[in-house]
């Protein structure tokens, strides 16, 4: 097989057999992205232009802060704050303004600043490529396909991502087969989740006092959250 980006990380994640392999991969890529933005990216003008423009979302701001590299983070925030200040400068057109003239910033303008994130954009791009690669590996590698089909499949969000990405990787017949597989695996996993959650909830009924729960039933709430909302 011709080597493609993310082939090895996907295979490694599959070998770990820890649930959704794209969740496993995304966690690693997110950690690597944090290290990148606090390290090599500081000396790359193109990257600094992006962080100046977009900044970081709440989740990734917290992750960067928790790494205790305050100088690198402060340098990025310094230039991002300056860029944000420039965006908030009210500019009026020359001459008379009509009612439709955008003389002032709107709430949507400011929301677009607060909701943008350089790290999210990088991660989303990587994950879309990885999702497409997963479909490609499934179609071309017998060993990968067998191991993947023996797992519980993907979380709900990554199932959606792979369904979107497979359009560019698979021909119609293979794509139809792959889509049916993903939906079938999703239905089976949701059915298991429901059964485990039901067993957990009814264990609080006095009539079931003393009934032993399985490990999967005990962990059903946490497992359901991870499956429905990603890691």
PDB file of N, CA, C and O in Angstrom, residues 1-11 22 25 29 32 122 125-137 144 169:
ATOM      1  N   UNK A   1       0.847  -1.213   0.000  1.00  0.00           N
ATOM      2  CA  UNK A   1       0.000   0.000   0.000  1.00  0.00           C
ATOM      3  C   UNK A   1       0.874   1.251   0.000  1.00  0.00           C
ATOM      4  O   UNK A   1       1.862   1.338   0.728  1.00  0.00           O
ATOM      5  N   UNK A   2       0.536   2.195  -0.806  1.00  0.00           N
ATOM      6  CA  UNK A   2       1.240   3.466  -0.816  1.00  0.00           C
ATOM      7  C   UNK A   2       0.973   4.192   0.504  1.00  0.00           C
ATOM      8  O   UNK A   2      -0.167   4.357   0.927  1.00  0.00           O
ATOM      9  N   UNK A   3       2.043   4.601   1.173  1.00  0.00           N
ATOM     10  CA  UNK A   3       1.889   5.241   2.475  1.00  0.00           C
ATOM     11  C   UNK A   3       1.219   6.601   2.341  1.00  0.00           C
ATOM     12  O   UNK A   3       1.548   7.383   1.462  1.00  0.00           O
ATOM     13  N   UNK A   4       0.262   6.865   3.211  1.00  0.00           N
ATOM     14  CA  UNK A   4      -0.439   8.140   3.221  1.00  0.00           C
ATOM     15  C   UNK A   4      -0.389   8.712   4.624  1.00  0.00           C
ATOM     16  O   UNK A   4      -0.237   7.989   5.615  1.00  0.00           O
ATOM     17  N   UNK A   5      -0.524  10.016   4.711  1.00  0.00           N
ATOM     18  CA  UNK A   5      -0.496  10.661   6.015  1.00  0.00           C
ATOM     19  C   UNK A   5      -1.624  10.105   6.885  1.00  0.00           C
ATOM     20  O   UNK A   5      -2.723   9.830   6.385  1.00  0.00           O
ATOM     21  N   UNK A   6      -1.331   9.901   8.157  1.00  0.00           N
ATOM     22  CA  UNK A   6      -2.257   9.377   9.178  1.00  0.00           C
ATOM     23  C   UNK A   6      -2.476   7.867   9.088  1.00  0.00           C
ATOM     24  O   UNK A   6      -3.194   7.306   9.908  1.00  0.00           O
ATOM     25  N   UNK A   7      -1.869   7.162   8.115  1.00  0.00           N
ATOM     26  CA  UNK A   7      -2.042   5.712   8.038  1.00  0.00           C
ATOM     27  C   UNK A   7      -1.494   5.036   9.287  1.00  0.00           C
ATOM     28  O   UNK A   7      -2.176   4.212   9.914  1.00  0.00           O
ATOM     29  N   UNK A   8      -0.266   5.381   9.662  1.00  0.00           N
ATOM     30  CA  UNK A   8       0.361   4.756  10.829  1.00  0.00           C
ATOM     31  C   UNK A   8      -0.366   5.138  12.123  1.00  0.00           C
ATOM     32  O   UNK A   8      -0.687   4.254  12.923  1.00  0.00           O
ATOM     33  N   UNK A   9      -0.661   6.424  12.366  1.00  0.00           N
ATOM     34  CA  UNK A   9      -1.411   6.763  13.590  1.00  0.00           C
ATOM     35  C   UNK A   9      -2.770   6.083  13.685  1.00  0.00           C
ATOM     36  O   UNK A   9      -3.188   5.678  14.775  1.00  0.00           O
ATOM     37  N   UNK A  10      -3.466   5.933  12.569  1.00  0.00           N
ATOM     38  CA  UNK A  10      -4.762   5.260  12.582  1.00  0.00           C
ATOM     39  C   UNK A  10      -4.608   3.780  12.914  1.00  0.00           C
ATOM     40  O   UNK A  10      -5.388   3.214  13.687  1.00  0.00           O
ATOM     41  N   UNK A  11      -3.585   3.155  12.339  1.00  0.00           N
ATOM     42  CA  UNK A  11      -3.329   1.742  12.620  1.00  0.00           C
ATOM     43  C   UNK A  11      -2.951   1.554  14.081  1.00  0.00           C
ATOM     44  O   UNK A  11      -3.410   0.601  14.735  1.00  0.00           O
ATOM     45  N   UNK A  22     -10.832   7.452  16.018  1.00  0.00           N
ATOM     46  CA  UNK A  22     -10.631   8.858  15.671  1.00  0.00           C
ATOM     47  C   UNK A  22     -10.592   9.733  16.917  1.00  0.00           C
ATOM     48  O   UNK A  22      -9.935  10.773  16.922  1.00  0.00           O
ATOM     49  N   UNK A  25      -7.015   9.318  18.030  1.00  0.00           N
ATOM     50  CA  UNK A  25      -6.123  10.104  17.181  1.00  0.00           C
ATOM     51  C   UNK A  25      -6.291  11.593  17.438  1.00  0.00           C
ATOM     52  O   UNK A  25      -5.302  12.340  17.525  1.00  0.00           O
ATOM     53  N   UNK A  29      -3.478  14.481  18.312  1.00  0.00           N
ATOM     54  CA  UNK A  29      -3.240  15.620  17.437  1.00  0.00           C
ATOM     55  C   UNK A  29      -3.488  16.943  18.163  1.00  0.00           C
ATOM     56  O   UNK A  29      -2.790  17.932  17.915  1.00  0.00           O
ATOM     57  N   UNK A  32      -0.455  17.615  20.288  1.00  0.00           N
ATOM     58  CA  UNK A  32       0.649  18.029  19.419  1.00  0.00           C
ATOM     59  C   UNK A  32       0.464  19.460  18.927  1.00  0.00           C
ATOM     60  O   UNK A  32       1.425  20.224  18.814  1.00  0.00           O
ATOM     61  N   UNK A 122      -6.791  24.115  12.609  1.00  0.00           N
ATOM     62  CA  UNK A 122      -5.718  23.161  12.295  1.00  0.00           C
ATOM     63  C   UNK A 122      -6.181  21.736  12.578  1.00  0.00           C
ATOM     64  O   UNK A 122      -5.993  20.833  11.756  1.00  0.00           O
ATOM     65  N   UNK A 125      -8.868  20.424  10.099  1.00  0.00           N
ATOM     66  CA  UNK A 125      -8.277  20.072   8.812  1.00  0.00           C
ATOM     67  C   UNK A 125      -7.587  18.705   8.895  1.00  0.00           C
ATOM     68  O   UNK A 125      -7.727  17.865   7.993  1.00  0.00           O
ATOM     69  N   UNK A 126      -6.843  18.486   9.966  1.00  0.00           N
ATOM     70  CA  UNK A 126      -6.158  17.207  10.152  1.00  0.00           C
ATOM     71  C   UNK A 126      -7.151  16.054  10.292  1.00  0.00           C
ATOM     72  O   UNK A 126      -6.958  14.978   9.722  1.00  0.00           O
ATOM     73  N   UNK A 127      -8.217  16.284  11.050  1.00  0.00           N
ATOM     74  CA  UNK A 127      -9.181  15.217  11.292  1.00  0.00           C
ATOM     75  C   UNK A 127      -9.982  14.879  10.041  1.00  0.00           C
ATOM     76  O   UNK A 127     -10.354  13.724   9.829  1.00  0.00           O
ATOM     77  N   UNK A 128     -10.256  15.877   9.209  1.00  0.00           N
ATOM     78  CA  UNK A 128     -10.965  15.584   7.957  1.00  0.00           C
ATOM     79  C   UNK A 128     -10.089  14.697   7.063  1.00  0.00           C
ATOM     80  O   UNK A 128     -10.586  13.748   6.452  1.00  0.00           O
ATOM     81  N   UNK A 129      -8.790  15.009   7.014  1.00  0.00           N
ATOM     82  CA  UNK A 129      -7.865  14.190   6.225  1.00  0.00           C
ATOM     83  C   UNK A 129      -7.778  12.779   6.805  1.00  0.00           C
ATOM     84  O   UNK A 129      -7.754  11.785   6.067  1.00  0.00           O
ATOM     85  N   UNK A 130      -7.725  12.675   8.133  1.00  0.00           N
ATOM     86  CA  UNK A 130      -7.643  11.368   8.787  1.00  0.00           C
ATOM     87  C   UNK A 130      -8.908  10.553   8.553  1.00  0.00           C
ATOM     88  O   UNK A 130      -8.853   9.334   8.350  1.00  0.00           O
ATOM     89  N   UNK A 131     -10.069  11.215   8.573  1.00  0.00           N
ATOM     90  CA  UNK A 131     -11.331  10.521   8.333  1.00  0.00           C
ATOM     91  C   UNK A 131     -11.388   9.950   6.921  1.00  0.00           C
ATOM     92  O   UNK A 131     -11.831   8.814   6.697  1.00  0.00           O
ATOM     93  N   UNK A 132     -10.919  10.725   5.957  1.00  0.00           N
ATOM     94  CA  UNK A 132     -10.850  10.234   4.586  1.00  0.00           C
ATOM     95  C   UNK A 132      -9.877   9.076   4.461  1.00  0.00           C
ATOM     96  O   UNK A 132     -10.124   8.106   3.736  1.00  0.00           O
ATOM     97  N   UNK A 133      -8.770   9.174   5.185  1.00  0.00           N
ATOM     98  CA  UNK A 133      -7.766   8.115   5.163  1.00  0.00           C
ATOM     99  C   UNK A 133      -8.316   6.826   5.766  1.00  0.00           C
ATOM    100  O   UNK A 133      -8.002   5.724   5.317  1.00  0.00           O
ATOM    101  N   UNK A 134      -9.164   6.955   6.800  1.00  0.00           N
ATOM    102  CA  UNK A 134      -9.777   5.773   7.399  1.00  0.00           C
ATOM    103  C   UNK A 134     -10.620   5.029   6.359  1.00  0.00           C
ATOM    104  O   UNK A 134     -10.559   3.801   6.244  1.00  0.00           O
ATOM    105  N   UNK A 135     -11.422   5.783   5.596  1.00  0.00           N
ATOM    106  CA  UNK A 135     -12.231   5.164   4.550  1.00  0.00           C
ATOM    107  C   UNK A 135     -11.348   4.488   3.504  1.00  0.00           C
ATOM    108  O   UNK A 135     -11.648   3.380   3.033  1.00  0.00           O
ATOM    109  N   UNK A 136     -10.252   5.151   3.164  1.00  0.00           N
ATOM    110  CA  UNK A 136      -9.317   4.607   2.177  1.00  0.00           C
ATOM    111  C   UNK A 136      -8.694   3.305   2.675  1.00  0.00           C
ATOM    112  O   UNK A 136      -8.632   2.316   1.943  1.00  0.00           O
ATOM    113  N   UNK A 137      -8.240   3.288   3.927  1.00  0.00           N
ATOM    114  CA  UNK A 137      -7.622   2.090   4.493  1.00  0.00           C
ATOM    115  C   UNK A 137      -8.620   0.941   4.562  1.00  0.00           C
ATOM    116  O   UNK A 137      -8.287  -0.212   4.302  1.00  0.00           O
ATOM    117  N   UNK A 144      -6.700  -4.067   8.081  1.00  0.00           N
ATOM    118  CA  UNK A 144      -7.305  -2.897   8.722  1.00  0.00           C
ATOM    119  C   UNK A 144      -8.822  -3.032   8.751  1.00  0.00           C
ATOM    120  O   UNK A 144      -9.467  -2.753   9.762  1.00  0.00           O
ATOM    121  N   UNK A 169     -12.983   9.614  -1.302  1.00  0.00           N
ATOM    122  CA  UNK A 169     -12.065   8.473  -1.218  1.00  0.00           C
ATOM    123  C   UNK A 169     -12.603   7.196  -1.861  1.00  0.00           C
ATOM    124  O   UNK A 169     -11.824   6.353  -2.286  1.00  0.00           O
TER     125      UNK A 169
END
